PDB file of C-alpha atoms in Angstrom:
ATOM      1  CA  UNK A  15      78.414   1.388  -9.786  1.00  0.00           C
ATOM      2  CA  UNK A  16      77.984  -2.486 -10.302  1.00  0.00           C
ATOM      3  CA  UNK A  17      75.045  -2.591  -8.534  1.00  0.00           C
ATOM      4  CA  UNK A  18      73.491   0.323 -10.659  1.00  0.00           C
ATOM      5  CA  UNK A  19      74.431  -1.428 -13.820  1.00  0.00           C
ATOM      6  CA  UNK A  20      72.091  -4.171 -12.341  1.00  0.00           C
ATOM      7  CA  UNK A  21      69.592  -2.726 -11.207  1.00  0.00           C
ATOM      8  CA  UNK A  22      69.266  -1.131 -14.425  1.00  0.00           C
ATOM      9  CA  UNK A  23      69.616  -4.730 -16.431  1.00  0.00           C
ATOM     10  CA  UNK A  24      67.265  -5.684 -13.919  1.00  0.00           C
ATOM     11  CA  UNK A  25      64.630  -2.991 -14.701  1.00  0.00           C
ATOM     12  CA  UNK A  26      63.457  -4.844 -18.587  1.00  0.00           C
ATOM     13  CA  UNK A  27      62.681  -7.779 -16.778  1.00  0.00           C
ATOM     14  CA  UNK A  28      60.862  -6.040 -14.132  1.00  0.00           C
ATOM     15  CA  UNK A  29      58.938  -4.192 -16.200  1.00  0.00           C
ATOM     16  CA  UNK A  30      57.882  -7.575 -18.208  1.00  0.00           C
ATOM     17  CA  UNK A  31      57.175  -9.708 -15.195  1.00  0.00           C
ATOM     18  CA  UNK A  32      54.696  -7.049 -14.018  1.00  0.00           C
ATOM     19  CA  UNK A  33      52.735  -7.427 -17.433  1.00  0.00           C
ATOM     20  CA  UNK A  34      52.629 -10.765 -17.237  1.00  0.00           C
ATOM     21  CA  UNK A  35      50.628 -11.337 -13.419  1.00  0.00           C
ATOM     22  CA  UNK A  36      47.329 -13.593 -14.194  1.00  0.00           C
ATOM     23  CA  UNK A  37      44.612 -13.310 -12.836  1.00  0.00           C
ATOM     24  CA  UNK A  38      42.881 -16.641 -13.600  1.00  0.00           C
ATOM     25  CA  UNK A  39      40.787 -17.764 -10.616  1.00  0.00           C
ATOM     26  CA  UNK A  40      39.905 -21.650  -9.800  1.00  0.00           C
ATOM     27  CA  UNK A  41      36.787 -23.142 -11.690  1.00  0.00           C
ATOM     28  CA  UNK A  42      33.887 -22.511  -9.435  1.00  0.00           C
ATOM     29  CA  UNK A  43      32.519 -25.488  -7.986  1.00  0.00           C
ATOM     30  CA  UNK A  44      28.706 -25.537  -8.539  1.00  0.00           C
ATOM     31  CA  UNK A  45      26.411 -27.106  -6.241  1.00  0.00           C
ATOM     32  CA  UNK A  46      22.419 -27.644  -6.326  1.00  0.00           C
ATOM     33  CA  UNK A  47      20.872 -26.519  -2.971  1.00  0.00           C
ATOM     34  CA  UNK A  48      17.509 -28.214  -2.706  1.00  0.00           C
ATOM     35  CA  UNK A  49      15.034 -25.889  -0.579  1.00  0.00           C
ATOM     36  CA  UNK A  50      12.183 -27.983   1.231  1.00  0.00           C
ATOM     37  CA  UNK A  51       9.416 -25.542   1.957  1.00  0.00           C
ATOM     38  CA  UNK A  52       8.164 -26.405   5.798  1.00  0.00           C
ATOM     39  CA  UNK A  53       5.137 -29.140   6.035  1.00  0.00           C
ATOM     40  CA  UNK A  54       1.204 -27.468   6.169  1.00  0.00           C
ATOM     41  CA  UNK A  55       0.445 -27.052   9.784  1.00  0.00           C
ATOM     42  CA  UNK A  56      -2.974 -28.578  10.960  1.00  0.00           C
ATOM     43  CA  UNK A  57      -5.178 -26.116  12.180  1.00  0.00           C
ATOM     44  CA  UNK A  58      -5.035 -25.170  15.197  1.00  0.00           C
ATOM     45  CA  UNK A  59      -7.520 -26.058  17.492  1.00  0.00           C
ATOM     46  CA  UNK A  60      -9.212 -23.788  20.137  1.00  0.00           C
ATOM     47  CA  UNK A  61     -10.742 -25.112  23.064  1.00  0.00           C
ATOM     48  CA  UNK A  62     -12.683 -23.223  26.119  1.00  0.00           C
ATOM     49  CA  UNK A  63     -13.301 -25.115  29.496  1.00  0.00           C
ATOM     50  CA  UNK A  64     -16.369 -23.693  29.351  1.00  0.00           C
ATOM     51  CA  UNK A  65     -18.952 -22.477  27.226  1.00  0.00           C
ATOM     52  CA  UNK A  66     -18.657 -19.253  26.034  1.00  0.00           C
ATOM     53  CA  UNK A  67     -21.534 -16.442  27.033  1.00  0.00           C
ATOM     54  CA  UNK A  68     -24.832 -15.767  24.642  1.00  0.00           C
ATOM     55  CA  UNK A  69     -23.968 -13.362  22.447  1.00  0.00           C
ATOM     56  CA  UNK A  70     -24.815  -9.894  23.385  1.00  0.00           C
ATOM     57  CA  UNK A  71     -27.703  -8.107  22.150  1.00  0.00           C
ATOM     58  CA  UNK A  72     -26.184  -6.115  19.184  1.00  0.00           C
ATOM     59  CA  UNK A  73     -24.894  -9.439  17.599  1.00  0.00           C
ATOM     60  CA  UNK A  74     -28.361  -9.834  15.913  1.00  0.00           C
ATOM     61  CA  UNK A  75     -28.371  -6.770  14.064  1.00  0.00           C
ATOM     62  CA  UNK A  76     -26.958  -7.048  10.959  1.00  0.00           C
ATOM     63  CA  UNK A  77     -26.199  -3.310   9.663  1.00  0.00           C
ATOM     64  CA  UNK A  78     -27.102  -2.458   5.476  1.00  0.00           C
ATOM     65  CA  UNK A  79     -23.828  -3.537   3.415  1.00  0.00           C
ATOM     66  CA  UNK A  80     -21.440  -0.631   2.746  1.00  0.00           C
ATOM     67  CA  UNK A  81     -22.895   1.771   0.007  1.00  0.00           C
ATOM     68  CA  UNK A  82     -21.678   0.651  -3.826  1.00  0.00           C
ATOM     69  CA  UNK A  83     -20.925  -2.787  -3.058  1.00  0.00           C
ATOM     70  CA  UNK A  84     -23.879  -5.551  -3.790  1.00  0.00           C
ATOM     71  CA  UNK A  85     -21.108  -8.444  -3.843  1.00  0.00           C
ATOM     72  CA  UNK A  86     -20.601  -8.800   0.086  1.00  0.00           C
ATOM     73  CA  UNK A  87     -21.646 -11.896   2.038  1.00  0.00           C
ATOM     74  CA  UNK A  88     -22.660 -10.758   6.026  1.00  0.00           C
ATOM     75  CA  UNK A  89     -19.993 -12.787   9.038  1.00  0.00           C
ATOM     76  CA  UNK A  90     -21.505 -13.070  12.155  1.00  0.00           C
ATOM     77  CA  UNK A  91     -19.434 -11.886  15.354  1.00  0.00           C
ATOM     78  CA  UNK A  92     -18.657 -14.758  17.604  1.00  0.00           C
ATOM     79  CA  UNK A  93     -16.829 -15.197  20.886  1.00  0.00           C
ATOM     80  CA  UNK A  94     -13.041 -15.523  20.923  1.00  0.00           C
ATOM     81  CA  UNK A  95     -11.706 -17.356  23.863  1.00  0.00           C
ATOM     82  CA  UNK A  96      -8.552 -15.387  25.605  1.00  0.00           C
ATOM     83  CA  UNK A  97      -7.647 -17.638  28.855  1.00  0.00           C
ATOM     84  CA  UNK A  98      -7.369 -14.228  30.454  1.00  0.00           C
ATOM     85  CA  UNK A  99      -8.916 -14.180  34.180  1.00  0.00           C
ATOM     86  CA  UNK A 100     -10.293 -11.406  34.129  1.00  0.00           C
ATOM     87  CA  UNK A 101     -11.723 -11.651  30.656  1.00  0.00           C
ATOM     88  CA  UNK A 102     -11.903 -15.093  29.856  1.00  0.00           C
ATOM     89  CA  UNK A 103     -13.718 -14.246  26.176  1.00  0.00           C
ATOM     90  CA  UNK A 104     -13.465 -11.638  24.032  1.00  0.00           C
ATOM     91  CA  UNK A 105     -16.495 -10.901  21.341  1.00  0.00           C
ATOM     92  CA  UNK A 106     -15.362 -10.106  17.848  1.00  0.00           C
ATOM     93  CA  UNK A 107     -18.254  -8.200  15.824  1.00  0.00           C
ATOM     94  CA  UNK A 108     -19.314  -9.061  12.751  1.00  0.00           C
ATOM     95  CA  UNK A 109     -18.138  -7.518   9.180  1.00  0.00           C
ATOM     96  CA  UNK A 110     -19.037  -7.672   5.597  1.00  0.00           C
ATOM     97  CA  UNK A 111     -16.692  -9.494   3.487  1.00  0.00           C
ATOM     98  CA  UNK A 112     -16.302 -10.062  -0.655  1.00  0.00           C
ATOM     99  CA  UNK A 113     -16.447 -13.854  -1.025  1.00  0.00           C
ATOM    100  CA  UNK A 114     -12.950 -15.003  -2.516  1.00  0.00           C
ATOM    101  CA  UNK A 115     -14.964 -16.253  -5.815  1.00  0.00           C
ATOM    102  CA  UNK A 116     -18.148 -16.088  -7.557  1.00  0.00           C
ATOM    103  CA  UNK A 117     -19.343 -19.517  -7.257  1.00  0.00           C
ATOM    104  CA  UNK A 118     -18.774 -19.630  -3.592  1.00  0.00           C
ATOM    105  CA  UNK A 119     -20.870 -17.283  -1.858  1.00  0.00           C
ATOM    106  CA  UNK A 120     -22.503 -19.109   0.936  1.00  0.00           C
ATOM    107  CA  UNK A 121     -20.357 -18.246   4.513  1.00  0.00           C
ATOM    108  CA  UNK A 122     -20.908 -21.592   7.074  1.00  0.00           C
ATOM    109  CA  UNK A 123     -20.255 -19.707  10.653  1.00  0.00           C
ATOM    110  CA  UNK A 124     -17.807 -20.985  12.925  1.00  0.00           C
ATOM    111  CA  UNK A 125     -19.365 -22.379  15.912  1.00  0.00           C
ATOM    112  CA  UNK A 126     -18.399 -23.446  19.458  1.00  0.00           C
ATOM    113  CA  UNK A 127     -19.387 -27.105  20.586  1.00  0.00           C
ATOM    114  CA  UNK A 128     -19.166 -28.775  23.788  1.00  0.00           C
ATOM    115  CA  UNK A 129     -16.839 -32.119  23.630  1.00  0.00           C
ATOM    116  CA  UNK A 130     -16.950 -35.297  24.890  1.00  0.00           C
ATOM    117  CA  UNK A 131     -15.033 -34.262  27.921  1.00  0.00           C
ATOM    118  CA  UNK A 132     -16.776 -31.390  28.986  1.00  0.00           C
ATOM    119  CA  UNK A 133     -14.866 -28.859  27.451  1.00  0.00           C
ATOM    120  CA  UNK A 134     -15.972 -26.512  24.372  1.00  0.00           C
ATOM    121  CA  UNK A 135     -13.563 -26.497  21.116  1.00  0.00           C
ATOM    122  CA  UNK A 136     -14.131 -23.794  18.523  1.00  0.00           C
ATOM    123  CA  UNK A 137     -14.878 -25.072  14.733  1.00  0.00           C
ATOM    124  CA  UNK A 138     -13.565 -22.609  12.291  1.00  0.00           C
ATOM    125  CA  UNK A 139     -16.524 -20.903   9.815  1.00  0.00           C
ATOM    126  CA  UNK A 140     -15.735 -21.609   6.192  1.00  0.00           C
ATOM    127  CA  UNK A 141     -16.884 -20.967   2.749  1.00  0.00           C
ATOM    128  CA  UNK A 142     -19.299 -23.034   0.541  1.00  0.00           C
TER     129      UNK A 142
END
């Protein structure tokens, strides 16, 4: 019977001790993370060992711009060098493109040129 009288004694202060569990958490520490966005790669340069073929005959036909749109500038196909052995270059046809702004509406074809050491190196087309 004792230890029923204390367990029941017990029980108030039980109950209270129960109401009374916090829940405060630690301050947060707060840090600044600084994000660096990679460096701008240089172009990458594309060189042949050898000059790439004329182009083939359909290259100099330039086909009427899609119906509906005035605004399109003509790109030239050019040569793509692969390294493959079997197909060392690969031609890629030409296409109509919109100009990325008003003012600029002249396209400067990219061009293959032999270097110094013999080898060819591709130069990019761009806008102007």
């Amino acid at each position: 019977m004792i230890r029923m009288h204390h367990a029941i004694l017990a029980l108030p202060a039980m109950l209270a001790l129960g109401g009374c569990v916090t829940t405060e958490r630690p301050p947060q520490r707060t840090s600044t993370v600084i994000v660096t966005p990679p460096p701008a790669r240089a172009p990458v340069a594309v060189m042949a060992p050898f000059a790439p073929p004329p182009p083939p005959p359909q290259a100099a036909l330039v086909p009427p711009p899609p119906q509906g749109q005035s605004d399109v500038v003509w790109q030239p196909g050019h040569w793509t060098y692969t390294g493959a052995q079997d197909a060392p270059w690969t031609w890629m046809a030409g296409r109509y493109v919109v100009p990325p702004d008003q003012k600029v509406a002249t396209w400067i074809p990219g061009r293959w040129e032999e270097t110094t050491g013999g080898s060819w190196a591709w130069n990019t087309g761009h806008w102007q």
